[in-house]
Coordinates of C-alpha atoms in Angstrom, one line a residue:
Chain A
M1274 CA 21.7 106.7 -7.7
P1275 CA 19.1 109.5 -7.2
A1276 CA 16.0 107.8 -5.8
A1277 CA 14.3 110.6 -3.8
T1278 CA 11.1 110.4 -5.9
P1279 CA 9.2 107.2 -6.5
R1280 CA 11.0 105.3 -9.2
P1281 CA 9.0 105.3 -12.4
G1282 CA 10.7 102.1 -13.7
R1283 CA 8.8 99.9 -11.3
R1284 CA 5.4 101.0 -12.2
W1285 CA 5.9 101.0 -15.9
G1286 CA 7.4 97.6 -16.2
K1287 CA 11.0 96.7 -16.9
L1288 CA 10.8 96.9 -20.6
V1289 CA 9.9 100.6 -21.0
P1290 CA 13.3 102.1 -20.2
W1291 CA 14.9 99.8 -22.7
L1292 CA 12.5 101.0 -25.4
F1293 CA 13.8 104.5 -24.9
V1294 CA 17.5 103.7 -25.1
A1295 CA 17.1 101.0 -27.8
P1296 CA 17.8 103.3 -30.8
W1297 CA 21.3 104.1 -29.5
V1298 CA 22.0 100.5 -28.5
F1299 CA 21.1 99.3 -31.9
G1300 CA 23.0 102.1 -33.7
F1301 CA 26.1 101.5 -31.5
I1302 CA 26.2 97.9 -32.4
A1303 CA 25.4 98.4 -36.1
F1304 CA 27.4 101.5 -36.9
T1305 CA 30.2 101.7 -34.3
V1306 CA 31.3 98.8 -32.2
G1307 CA 30.3 96.1 -34.8
P1308 CA 32.3 97.7 -37.6
L1309 CA 35.2 98.3 -35.1
L1310 CA 35.4 94.6 -34.3
Y1311 CA 34.8 93.6 -37.9
S1312 CA 37.8 95.7 -39.0
L1313 CA 39.9 93.8 -36.5
Y1314 CA 38.7 90.6 -38.2
M1315 CA 39.4 92.1 -41.6
S1316 CA 42.9 93.0 -40.6
L1317 CA 43.8 89.3 -40.3
F1318 CA 43.2 88.8 -44.0
N1319 CA 44.6 89.7 -47.4
W1320 CA 41.3 91.2 -48.3
P1321 CA 40.9 92.8 -51.8
L1322 CA 37.6 94.6 -52.5
V1323 CA 36.7 92.0 -55.2
G1324 CA 38.1 88.5 -55.5
E1325 CA 39.6 85.9 -53.2
R1326 CA 40.4 86.7 -49.5
T1327 CA 43.0 84.7 -47.7
F1328 CA 43.8 84.4 -44.0
V1329 CA 47.2 85.7 -43.3
G1330 CA 47.2 86.0 -39.5
L1331 CA 49.3 88.9 -38.1
H1332 CA 51.2 89.3 -41.4
N1333 CA 49.5 92.7 -42.1
Y1334 CA 50.8 94.0 -38.7
S1335 CA 54.3 92.7 -39.2
S1336 CA 54.6 94.0 -42.8
M1337 CA 53.7 97.5 -41.5
L1338 CA 57.1 97.6 -39.7
Q1339 CA 58.9 97.1 -43.1
D1340 CA 56.6 99.4 -45.0
E1341 CA 58.7 102.5 -45.5
D1342 CA 55.7 104.5 -46.8
F1343 CA 53.9 103.7 -43.6
L1344 CA 56.8 104.6 -41.4
D1345 CA 57.4 107.9 -43.3
A1346 CA 53.7 108.7 -42.9
V1347 CA 54.0 108.1 -39.1
V1348 CA 56.9 110.5 -38.9
V1349 CA 54.9 113.1 -40.9
T1350 CA 51.9 112.6 -38.6
L1351 CA 54.0 113.1 -35.5
K1352 CA 55.5 116.3 -37.0
F1353 CA 52.1 117.6 -37.8
A1354 CA 50.8 116.9 -34.2
A1355 CA 54.0 118.3 -32.6
L1356 CA 53.4 121.6 -34.5
Y1357 CA 49.6 121.8 -34.6
V1358 CA 48.7 120.8 -31.0
P1359 CA 50.9 123.2 -29.0
V1360 CA 50.4 126.2 -31.4
N1361 CA 46.7 125.6 -31.4
L1362 CA 46.4 125.5 -27.6
V1363 CA 48.6 128.5 -27.0
L1364 CA 46.9 130.7 -29.7
S1365 CA 43.4 129.8 -28.7
L1366 CA 44.2 130.4 -25.0
L1367 CA 45.8 133.8 -25.9
L1368 CA 42.8 134.8 -28.0
A1369 CA 40.4 133.7 -25.2
M1370 CA 42.3 135.8 -22.7
L1371 CA 42.1 138.8 -24.9
L1372 CA 38.4 138.2 -25.4
N1373 CA 37.9 138.0 -21.7
Q1374 CA 39.0 141.6 -21.2
K1375 CA 36.3 144.2 -20.8
V1376 CA 36.6 146.1 -24.1
P1377 CA 33.9 147.4 -26.4
G1378 CA 32.7 145.0 -29.1
Q1379 CA 33.7 141.8 -27.2
G1380 CA 30.9 139.8 -28.7
V1381 CA 31.7 140.9 -32.3
F1382 CA 35.4 139.9 -31.9
R1383 CA 34.3 136.5 -30.4
T1384 CA 32.1 135.9 -33.4
L1385 CA 34.8 136.9 -35.9
F1386 CA 37.3 134.4 -34.4
Y1387 CA 34.7 131.7 -34.3
L1388 CA 33.3 132.0 -37.8
P1389 CA 36.0 130.1 -39.7
S1390 CA 35.5 127.0 -37.6
L1391 CA 31.9 126.8 -38.9
I1392 CA 32.7 126.3 -42.6
S1393 CA 33.4 123.1 -44.6
T1394 CA 37.0 121.9 -45.0
V1395 CA 36.3 122.0 -48.7
A1396 CA 35.6 125.7 -48.5
L1397 CA 38.5 126.3 -46.1
V1398 CA 40.9 124.6 -48.5
T1399 CA 39.7 126.6 -51.6
I1400 CA 40.0 129.8 -49.6
W1401 CA 43.5 129.0 -48.4
S1402 CA 44.9 127.5 -51.6
W1403 CA 43.9 130.8 -53.3
A1404 CA 45.5 132.9 -50.6
Y1405 CA 48.6 130.7 -50.8
S1406 CA 48.9 131.1 -54.6
H1407 CA 52.5 131.6 -55.4
E1408 CA 52.0 134.2 -58.1
Y1409 CA 48.7 135.9 -57.2
G1410 CA 48.2 135.1 -53.6
I1411 CA 47.3 137.7 -51.1
L1412 CA 49.8 136.4 -48.6
N1413 CA 52.8 136.8 -50.9
Y1414 CA 51.5 140.3 -51.7
L1415 CA 51.5 141.2 -48.1
L1416 CA 55.0 139.8 -47.7
S1417 CA 56.2 141.9 -50.7
L1418 CA 54.9 145.0 -48.9
L1419 CA 57.3 144.2 -46.1
N1420 CA 60.1 143.4 -48.6
I1421 CA 60.1 139.7 -47.8
P1422 CA 60.6 137.5 -50.8
A1423 CA 57.7 135.4 -51.9
V1424 CA 57.2 132.0 -50.3
D1425 CA 56.1 128.9 -52.2
W1426 CA 53.6 128.0 -49.5
L1427 CA 52.3 124.7 -50.9
G1428 CA 55.0 123.9 -53.4
S1429 CA 58.1 123.8 -51.4
P1430 CA 58.9 120.8 -49.1
D1431 CA 60.1 123.2 -46.4
W1432 CA 56.8 125.2 -46.2
A1433 CA 54.1 122.7 -47.1
M1434 CA 53.7 121.3 -43.6
R1435 CA 53.6 124.8 -42.0
S1436 CA 51.0 125.9 -44.6
V1437 CA 48.8 122.9 -43.7
V1438 CA 49.1 123.8 -40.0
I1439 CA 48.3 127.5 -40.6
A1440 CA 45.2 126.6 -42.6
G1441 CA 44.2 124.2 -39.9
L1442 CA 44.7 126.8 -37.2
W1443 CA 42.2 129.0 -38.9
G1444 CA 39.5 126.7 -37.4
L1445 CA 40.6 127.1 -33.8
G1446 CA 37.3 128.8 -32.8
G1447 CA 35.9 125.8 -31.0
T1448 CA 38.9 125.4 -28.7
M1449 CA 39.0 129.1 -28.1
L1450 CA 35.4 129.2 -27.1
I1451 CA 35.9 126.4 -24.5
F1452 CA 38.9 128.3 -23.0
L1453 CA 36.8 131.4 -22.9
A1454 CA 34.1 129.6 -20.9
G1455 CA 36.8 128.3 -18.5
L1456 CA 38.1 131.8 -18.0
K1457 CA 34.7 133.2 -17.3
G1458 CA 34.2 130.5 -14.7
I1459 CA 37.1 131.9 -12.6
P1460 CA 35.6 134.2 -9.9
S1461 CA 36.9 137.8 -10.3
E1462 CA 37.3 138.1 -6.5
L1463 CA 40.2 135.7 -6.8
H1464 CA 42.0 138.0 -9.2
E1465 CA 41.2 141.1 -7.1
A1466 CA 42.6 139.3 -4.0
A1467 CA 45.7 138.4 -5.9
I1468 CA 46.2 142.0 -7.1
L1469 CA 45.7 143.3 -3.5
S1470 CA 48.4 140.9 -2.3
G1471 CA 50.8 142.4 -4.8
A1472 CA 50.9 139.7 -7.5
G1473 CA 51.8 141.0 -11.0
P1474 CA 50.1 139.8 -14.2
V1475 CA 52.7 137.1 -14.9
R1476 CA 52.4 135.6 -11.4
R1477 CA 48.6 135.8 -11.6
F1478 CA 48.6 133.9 -14.9
F1479 CA 50.9 131.1 -13.7
G1480 CA 49.8 131.0 -10.1
L1481 CA 46.1 131.5 -10.5
T1482 CA 44.6 131.4 -14.0
L1483 CA 46.5 128.4 -15.4
P1484 CA 45.9 126.1 -12.4
L1485 CA 42.2 126.9 -12.3
L1486 CA 42.0 126.5 -16.1
S1487 CA 43.9 123.1 -16.1
P1488 CA 40.8 120.9 -16.4
V1489 CA 39.7 122.8 -19.5
L1490 CA 43.2 122.7 -20.8
L1491 CA 43.3 118.9 -20.4
F1492 CA 40.0 118.6 -22.2
N1493 CA 41.3 120.7 -25.1
L1494 CA 44.6 118.9 -25.2
V1495 CA 43.0 115.5 -25.6
T1496 CA 40.5 116.6 -28.2
T1497 CA 43.1 118.5 -30.3
L1498 CA 45.6 115.6 -30.0
I1499 CA 42.9 113.1 -31.3
A1500 CA 42.0 115.5 -34.1
A1501 CA 45.6 116.0 -35.1
F1502 CA 46.2 112.2 -35.4
Q1503 CA 43.2 111.8 -37.6
Q1504 CA 43.6 114.7 -40.0
L1505 CA 42.6 113.5 -43.4
A1506 CA 40.5 116.0 -45.3
L1507 CA 43.0 118.9 -45.0
A1508 CA 46.0 117.0 -46.4
L1509 CA 43.8 115.2 -48.9
L1510 CA 42.5 118.4 -50.4
L1511 CA 45.2 121.0 -49.8
T1512 CA 48.4 119.2 -50.7
K1513 CA 47.4 115.6 -51.6
G1514 CA 50.3 114.6 -49.4
G1515 CA 52.9 116.4 -51.4
P1516 CA 55.3 117.9 -52.3
L1517 CA 57.6 114.9 -52.0
K1518 CA 55.3 113.3 -49.5
T1519 CA 56.1 115.9 -46.9
T1520 CA 52.5 116.2 -45.8
Y1521 CA 51.6 112.5 -46.5
M1522 CA 50.0 111.6 -43.1
V1523 CA 48.9 108.1 -41.9
A1524 CA 45.2 108.8 -42.3
L1525 CA 45.8 109.7 -45.9
Y1526 CA 47.9 106.5 -46.4
I1527 CA 45.1 104.4 -44.9
Y1528 CA 42.6 106.1 -47.2
D1529 CA 44.7 105.5 -50.3
T1530 CA 45.4 101.8 -49.3
A1531 CA 41.7 101.1 -48.8
F1532 CA 40.0 103.2 -51.5
K1533 CA 42.7 103.5 -54.2
H1534 CA 44.6 100.2 -53.9
F1535 CA 41.6 98.3 -52.4
E1536 CA 43.8 96.5 -49.9
M1537 CA 41.0 96.4 -47.2
G1538 CA 42.8 94.0 -44.9
Y1539 CA 46.1 96.0 -44.7
A1540 CA 44.2 99.3 -44.4
S1541 CA 42.1 97.9 -41.5
A1542 CA 45.3 96.7 -39.7
M1543 CA 46.8 100.2 -40.0
S1544 CA 43.6 101.9 -38.8
W1545 CA 43.6 99.6 -35.8
V1546 CA 47.1 100.5 -35.0
M1547 CA 46.3 104.2 -35.3
F1548 CA 43.2 103.7 -33.1
L1549 CA 45.3 102.0 -30.4
V1550 CA 48.0 104.7 -30.5
V1551 CA 45.4 107.4 -30.1
L1552 CA 43.7 105.5 -27.3
L1553 CA 47.0 105.0 -25.6
L1554 CA 48.1 108.6 -26.0
S1555 CA 44.8 109.9 -24.6
M1556 CA 45.1 107.5 -21.6
L1557 CA 48.6 108.6 -21.0
V1558 CA 47.6 112.2 -20.9
M1559 CA 44.7 111.4 -18.6
R1560 CA 47.0 109.3 -16.4
F1561 CA 49.6 112.0 -15.9
S1562 CA 47.0 114.7 -15.7
S1563 CA 46.8 114.4 -11.9
M1564 CA 50.3 115.9 -11.8
W1565 CA 49.2 119.2 -13.2
V1566 CA 45.4 119.4 -13.3
F1567 CA 43.7 120.9 -10.3
Y1568 CA 40.0 120.4 -9.7
E1569 CA 38.0 123.0 -7.8
A1570 CA 37.5 120.8 -4.8
E1571 CA 41.3 120.4 -4.3
V1572 CA 41.8 124.2 -4.5
K1573 CA 39.1 124.8 -1.9
S1574 CA 40.6 122.3 0.6
K1575 CA 44.1 123.9 0.4
Chain B
M699 CA 42.2 148.2 -16.6
K700 CA 43.7 151.6 -17.3
P701 CA 42.4 153.4 -20.4
Y702 CA 45.6 153.0 -22.4
Q703 CA 45.6 149.2 -21.6
K704 CA 42.1 149.0 -22.8
W705 CA 43.0 150.8 -26.1
F706 CA 45.9 148.4 -26.5
V707 CA 43.8 145.3 -26.1
W708 CA 41.1 146.7 -28.4
S709 CA 43.6 147.5 -31.2
L710 CA 45.2 144.1 -30.9
L711 CA 41.8 142.5 -31.2
V712 CA 41.0 144.6 -34.3
C713 CA 44.2 143.6 -36.0
L714 CA 43.9 139.9 -35.1
S715 CA 40.2 139.7 -36.2
A716 CA 41.1 141.5 -39.5
A717 CA 43.8 138.9 -40.1
F718 CA 41.2 136.2 -39.4
M719 CA 38.7 137.7 -41.8
L720 CA 41.2 138.4 -44.6
P721 CA 41.0 135.0 -46.3
L722 CA 37.3 135.1 -46.1
Y723 CA 37.2 138.7 -47.6
W724 CA 39.7 137.6 -50.3
V725 CA 37.5 134.8 -51.5
L726 CA 34.4 137.0 -51.6
V727 CA 36.3 139.7 -53.6
S728 CA 37.7 137.1 -56.0
A729 CA 34.2 135.8 -56.6
L730 CA 33.2 139.3 -57.8
K731 CA 36.2 140.0 -60.0
G732 CA 36.3 139.9 -63.7
P733 CA 38.9 137.6 -65.4
Q734 CA 41.4 140.4 -66.0
E735 CA 41.4 141.6 -62.4
L736 CA 42.0 138.1 -60.9
F737 CA 45.5 137.7 -62.3
T738 CA 47.0 141.1 -61.7
W739 CA 49.9 142.2 -59.6
P740 CA 49.6 144.0 -57.3
P741 CA 46.2 142.4 -56.5
V742 CA 43.1 144.5 -56.6
W743 CA 41.4 145.0 -53.2
W744 CA 38.0 145.8 -54.6
P745 CA 36.8 145.0 -58.2
S746 CA 36.1 148.1 -60.3
Q747 CA 32.8 146.6 -61.3
P748 CA 31.6 143.7 -59.1
Q749 CA 30.6 140.9 -61.5
W750 CA 27.5 139.6 -59.7
H751 CA 26.8 137.3 -62.7
N752 CA 29.8 135.2 -61.6
F753 CA 27.5 133.5 -59.2
S754 CA 24.9 132.5 -61.7
D755 CA 27.6 131.6 -64.3
A756 CA 29.3 129.3 -61.7
W757 CA 26.0 127.8 -60.7
Q758 CA 25.3 126.8 -64.3
S759 CA 28.7 125.4 -65.1
A760 CA 28.1 122.1 -63.2
P761 CA 25.0 120.3 -61.9
F762 CA 25.0 122.4 -58.7
D763 CA 21.3 122.3 -58.3
T764 CA 21.5 118.5 -58.0
Y765 CA 24.3 118.8 -55.5
L766 CA 22.3 121.4 -53.5
W767 CA 19.2 119.2 -53.5
N768 CA 21.3 116.2 -52.3
S769 CA 23.0 118.3 -49.6
L770 CA 19.6 119.6 -48.4
K771 CA 18.2 116.0 -48.2
V772 CA 21.1 114.8 -46.2
S773 CA 21.3 117.7 -43.8
V774 CA 17.6 118.1 -43.2
L775 CA 16.8 114.4 -42.8
S776 CA 19.8 113.6 -40.7
T777 CA 18.9 116.5 -38.4
I778 CA 15.4 115.4 -38.0
G779 CA 16.6 111.9 -37.1
Q780 CA 19.2 113.1 -34.7
L781 CA 16.8 115.4 -32.8
F782 CA 14.3 112.7 -32.4
S783 CA 16.6 109.7 -31.5
S784 CA 19.1 111.6 -29.3
S785 CA 16.3 113.2 -27.2
L786 CA 14.5 109.9 -26.8
V787 CA 17.7 108.1 -25.6
A788 CA 18.6 111.0 -23.4
F789 CA 15.2 110.8 -21.7
G790 CA 15.7 107.1 -21.2
F791 CA 19.0 107.7 -19.5
A792 CA 17.9 110.7 -17.5
R793 CA 14.5 109.5 -16.1
F794 CA 14.6 105.7 -15.6
D795 CA 16.6 103.7 -13.0
F796 CA 17.0 100.4 -14.7
K797 CA 19.5 97.7 -14.2
G798 CA 22.8 98.3 -16.0
R799 CA 22.0 101.9 -16.7
N800 CA 25.2 103.3 -15.4
V801 CA 27.3 100.8 -17.1
L802 CA 25.5 101.4 -20.4
F803 CA 26.0 105.1 -20.0
M804 CA 29.7 104.6 -19.4
V805 CA 29.8 102.6 -22.6
L806 CA 28.1 105.5 -24.4
L807 CA 30.6 108.0 -23.2
A808 CA 33.5 105.7 -24.0
G809 CA 32.1 105.3 -27.5
M810 CA 32.8 109.0 -28.1
I811 CA 36.5 108.2 -28.4
I812 CA 36.1 105.7 -31.2
P813 CA 37.3 107.7 -34.2
W814 CA 35.3 107.6 -37.4
D815 CA 38.6 106.9 -39.3
A816 CA 38.9 103.6 -37.5
I817 CA 35.5 102.4 -38.7
M818 CA 35.2 103.9 -42.2
I819 CA 36.5 100.8 -44.0
P820 CA 34.2 98.3 -42.3
L821 CA 31.3 100.8 -42.6
Y822 CA 32.0 100.9 -46.4
M823 CA 31.9 97.1 -46.5
E824 CA 28.7 97.1 -44.5
F825 CA 26.9 99.7 -46.7
N826 CA 28.2 97.9 -49.7
L827 CA 26.6 94.7 -48.5
L828 CA 23.3 96.5 -47.9
G829 CA 23.5 98.0 -51.4
W830 CA 23.6 101.5 -50.0
I831 CA 26.8 102.7 -51.8
N832 CA 25.9 105.5 -54.2
T833 CA 22.8 106.4 -52.3
L834 CA 22.4 109.0 -49.6
K835 CA 21.4 106.4 -47.0
P836 CA 24.8 106.0 -45.4
L837 CA 24.8 109.7 -44.7
I838 CA 21.2 109.8 -43.3
V839 CA 20.3 106.5 -41.6
P840 CA 22.9 106.4 -38.8
A841 CA 21.7 109.8 -37.5
F842 CA 18.4 108.1 -36.6
F843 CA 20.2 106.1 -33.9
G844 CA 21.5 109.0 -31.8
A845 CA 25.0 110.3 -31.2
P846 CA 26.8 110.0 -27.9
F847 CA 27.8 113.7 -27.6
F848 CA 24.2 114.9 -28.3
I849 CA 22.7 112.3 -26.0
F850 CA 25.1 113.5 -23.2
L851 CA 24.1 117.1 -23.8
L852 CA 20.4 116.5 -23.8
R853 CA 20.6 114.2 -20.7
Q854 CA 22.3 117.0 -18.8
F855 CA 19.5 119.3 -19.8
I856 CA 16.7 116.9 -18.8
M857 CA 18.4 116.2 -15.4
G858 CA 18.0 119.9 -14.7
V859 CA 14.2 119.7 -15.0
P860 CA 12.5 119.0 -11.6
R861 CA 11.1 115.5 -11.3
E862 CA 8.0 116.8 -9.7
L863 CA 6.9 117.8 -13.2
D864 CA 6.9 114.2 -14.3
E865 CA 5.1 113.1 -11.1
A866 CA 2.3 115.6 -11.7
A867 CA 1.9 114.5 -15.2
R868 CA 1.8 110.9 -14.1
M869 CA -0.9 111.7 -11.6
D870 CA -3.0 113.0 -14.5
G871 CA -2.5 109.6 -16.1
A872 CA 0.2 110.4 -18.6
N873 CA 2.5 107.5 -19.6
A874 CA 6.2 107.6 -20.3
W875 CA 5.9 108.4 -23.9
Q876 CA 3.5 111.3 -23.2
I877 CA 5.8 112.7 -20.6
Y878 CA 8.6 112.6 -23.1
W879 CA 6.6 114.0 -26.0
R880 CA 4.4 116.5 -24.3
I881 CA 6.5 117.8 -21.4
H882 CA 10.2 117.2 -22.0
L883 CA 10.5 117.8 -25.7
P884 CA 9.0 121.3 -25.6
L885 CA 11.1 122.2 -22.6
M886 CA 14.2 120.9 -24.4
I887 CA 13.9 123.3 -27.3
P888 CA 16.9 125.5 -26.5
A889 CA 19.1 122.4 -26.3
L890 CA 17.5 121.0 -29.4
V891 CA 18.4 124.1 -31.3
L892 CA 22.1 123.5 -30.4
V893 CA 22.0 119.9 -31.3
G894 CA 20.1 120.6 -34.5
T895 CA 22.6 123.3 -35.5
F896 CA 25.6 121.1 -34.9
Q897 CA 24.1 118.1 -36.7
F898 CA 23.1 120.3 -39.7
L899 CA 26.5 121.9 -39.9
A900 CA 28.3 118.5 -39.7
A901 CA 26.1 117.0 -42.4
W902 CA 26.3 120.1 -44.6
N903 CA 30.1 120.4 -44.3
D904 CA 31.0 116.7 -44.5
Y905 CA 33.4 115.8 -47.2
I906 CA 35.0 112.4 -46.3
G907 CA 31.6 110.6 -45.8
P908 CA 30.3 111.6 -49.3
L909 CA 33.7 111.0 -50.8
I910 CA 33.7 107.4 -49.7
F911 CA 30.1 106.4 -50.1
L912 CA 29.2 108.3 -53.3
N913 CA 30.7 107.6 -56.7
D914 CA 28.1 108.8 -59.1
Q915 CA 27.9 112.6 -59.8
S916 CA 24.1 112.5 -59.5
T917 CA 24.4 111.7 -55.8
Y918 CA 27.1 114.2 -54.9
T919 CA 26.6 116.7 -52.2
L920 CA 27.7 120.3 -52.5
P921 CA 31.2 120.0 -50.8
L922 CA 32.0 116.9 -52.9
G923 CA 30.6 118.5 -56.0
L924 CA 32.7 121.7 -55.4
A925 CA 35.8 119.7 -54.7
S926 CA 35.4 117.7 -57.9
F927 CA 34.6 120.9 -59.8
S928 CA 37.8 122.6 -58.6
G929 CA 39.7 119.5 -59.5
I930 CA 38.6 119.7 -63.1
H931 CA 38.3 123.5 -63.6
G932 CA 41.2 124.6 -61.3
S933 CA 41.9 127.7 -63.4
N934 CA 38.3 129.0 -63.2
V935 CA 39.0 130.9 -59.9
S936 CA 36.0 133.2 -60.0
A937 CA 33.6 130.3 -60.3
I938 CA 35.3 128.3 -57.6
S939 CA 35.3 131.3 -55.3
A940 CA 31.7 132.1 -56.0
M941 CA 30.6 128.5 -55.2
T942 CA 32.8 128.6 -52.0
V943 CA 31.0 131.7 -50.9
L944 CA 27.6 130.0 -51.5
L945 CA 28.8 126.9 -49.6
C946 CA 29.7 129.0 -46.6
L947 CA 26.5 131.0 -46.5
P948 CA 24.1 128.5 -44.9
P949 CA 26.4 127.7 -41.9
L950 CA 27.0 131.4 -41.3
I951 CA 23.3 132.2 -41.5
L952 CA 22.5 129.3 -39.2
F953 CA 25.1 130.4 -36.8
F954 CA 23.7 133.9 -36.5
A955 CA 20.2 132.5 -36.0
A956 CA 21.3 130.2 -33.2
Q957 CA 24.2 132.2 -31.8
R958 CA 22.9 132.5 -28.2
Q959 CA 22.2 128.7 -27.9
I960 CA 25.6 127.8 -29.4
M961 CA 27.6 130.1 -27.2
E962 CA 25.8 129.1 -24.0
G963 CA 25.6 125.4 -25.0
T964 CA 29.2 124.9 -25.9
T965 CA 30.4 126.6 -22.7
S966 CA 28.1 124.7 -20.4
A967 CA 28.9 121.4 -22.0
A968 CA 32.7 122.0 -21.8
V969 CA 32.8 123.3 -18.3
K970 CA 30.5 120.8 -16.8
G971 CA 31.7 117.9 -18.9

């Protein structure tokens, strides 16, 4: 604890610091942790929005295992994450590396790649559903110039998931910016030394850039993973889960269960399971991060 | 880099950024097209006569002025609340050594991973109980109690300010509130620009929150209003495109105004955090 200067807490009485942090403490209880615990309580009930609620114990949790809609939604969510997370990370890292080169107009390019991440999902979805239009869409027109037959982007079960991922990738600006900051933090002397010792670009990337970037990569991996598992607005607006439920993800199923069928108890149970899965996944990634993440101090001591 | 490499990277960046901008360009052009040019093949890259009246026509085809007013209320009020509460809490964590502070701060950081999806159902029940459903309160009031990420950012910023400044002010008889209000708040302005921009953007762009808490059209915000408009008038492409352009405009303007703070702020938070 930093105590080099006289500690103000003593002179101002014990209560003053708490007055400053009180807003957050109250808000955390009222709008975050309180609701989280309350939904655990709700998940033990058959809880319609109006009418009689009955205690059912863990029944909501056990019925999840027999609910085929839920299990299908889990598979769809895993597919989405398996596609979205790696492609997002690779693309935003590649863009960041391009932006890190000294070429004219760097700042302009950075802004252009970042802009789409600033707009509302509603706008993003209108823009993409028009671009994806089967008959009049700009994408199918560009394909036709290359003599590629038109794709039914949102209507075909084969393509719908990929189309959702592509539209989602348009907003990778935030991830890219964080990679770029990480790249700028690598001292250029290290690269110059590596070039002098005869290392080619591939070796410099895997031997120098990637290890030094690994803490940033870990941060981006965890945040993208969490975002992928909670994707709701995109599927809700772009495909409504269709066609043939090929984009019907868990978050959408939970939303429908709660706010269309008004089964609040069952929906709470599902959202708790999702919360625990996301928590577990993030903890696993953190746990195994020591195998591939290097922090500056370690590199220095080697 | 050799000159030819430089040219290669530059052309690659030009192509990629053109690809990124294409959907945005396309919606803008579609907003300006007349009905006969929208549905032609091959598509028209630039309308022969830009139909600027599409914007005012679209605006009048639904109560968009009500939606705009609601969006402004939510975005402005929640931003004011967020700036005030997050900076206050950040000052508390940065400048006082009280019992349990470190534990409490760990709790704050851990709270960041609690996803909104996991609490949207009980939050709905809570606001229902308070009689707040169909009002803008659920979208405004929570911002008056701070957000972990913003508190974290502002705390980092305050910790970078020398403590001697506080000491000097205290010698002159200032109390804790005055040190926060008169010294730290003005110093924090660059960080507050970042927090304010992010909060405004989040509130302005939010769709799921309004979707859950608002049922009555007179309380809709712009994204919710536009989504319901395109659900009903799906074939009116030029009006939907025009409203989409208008919805994107404030975030883009705000970004250009606060560009420096956003770029520096995001990077420092990510690399230090």
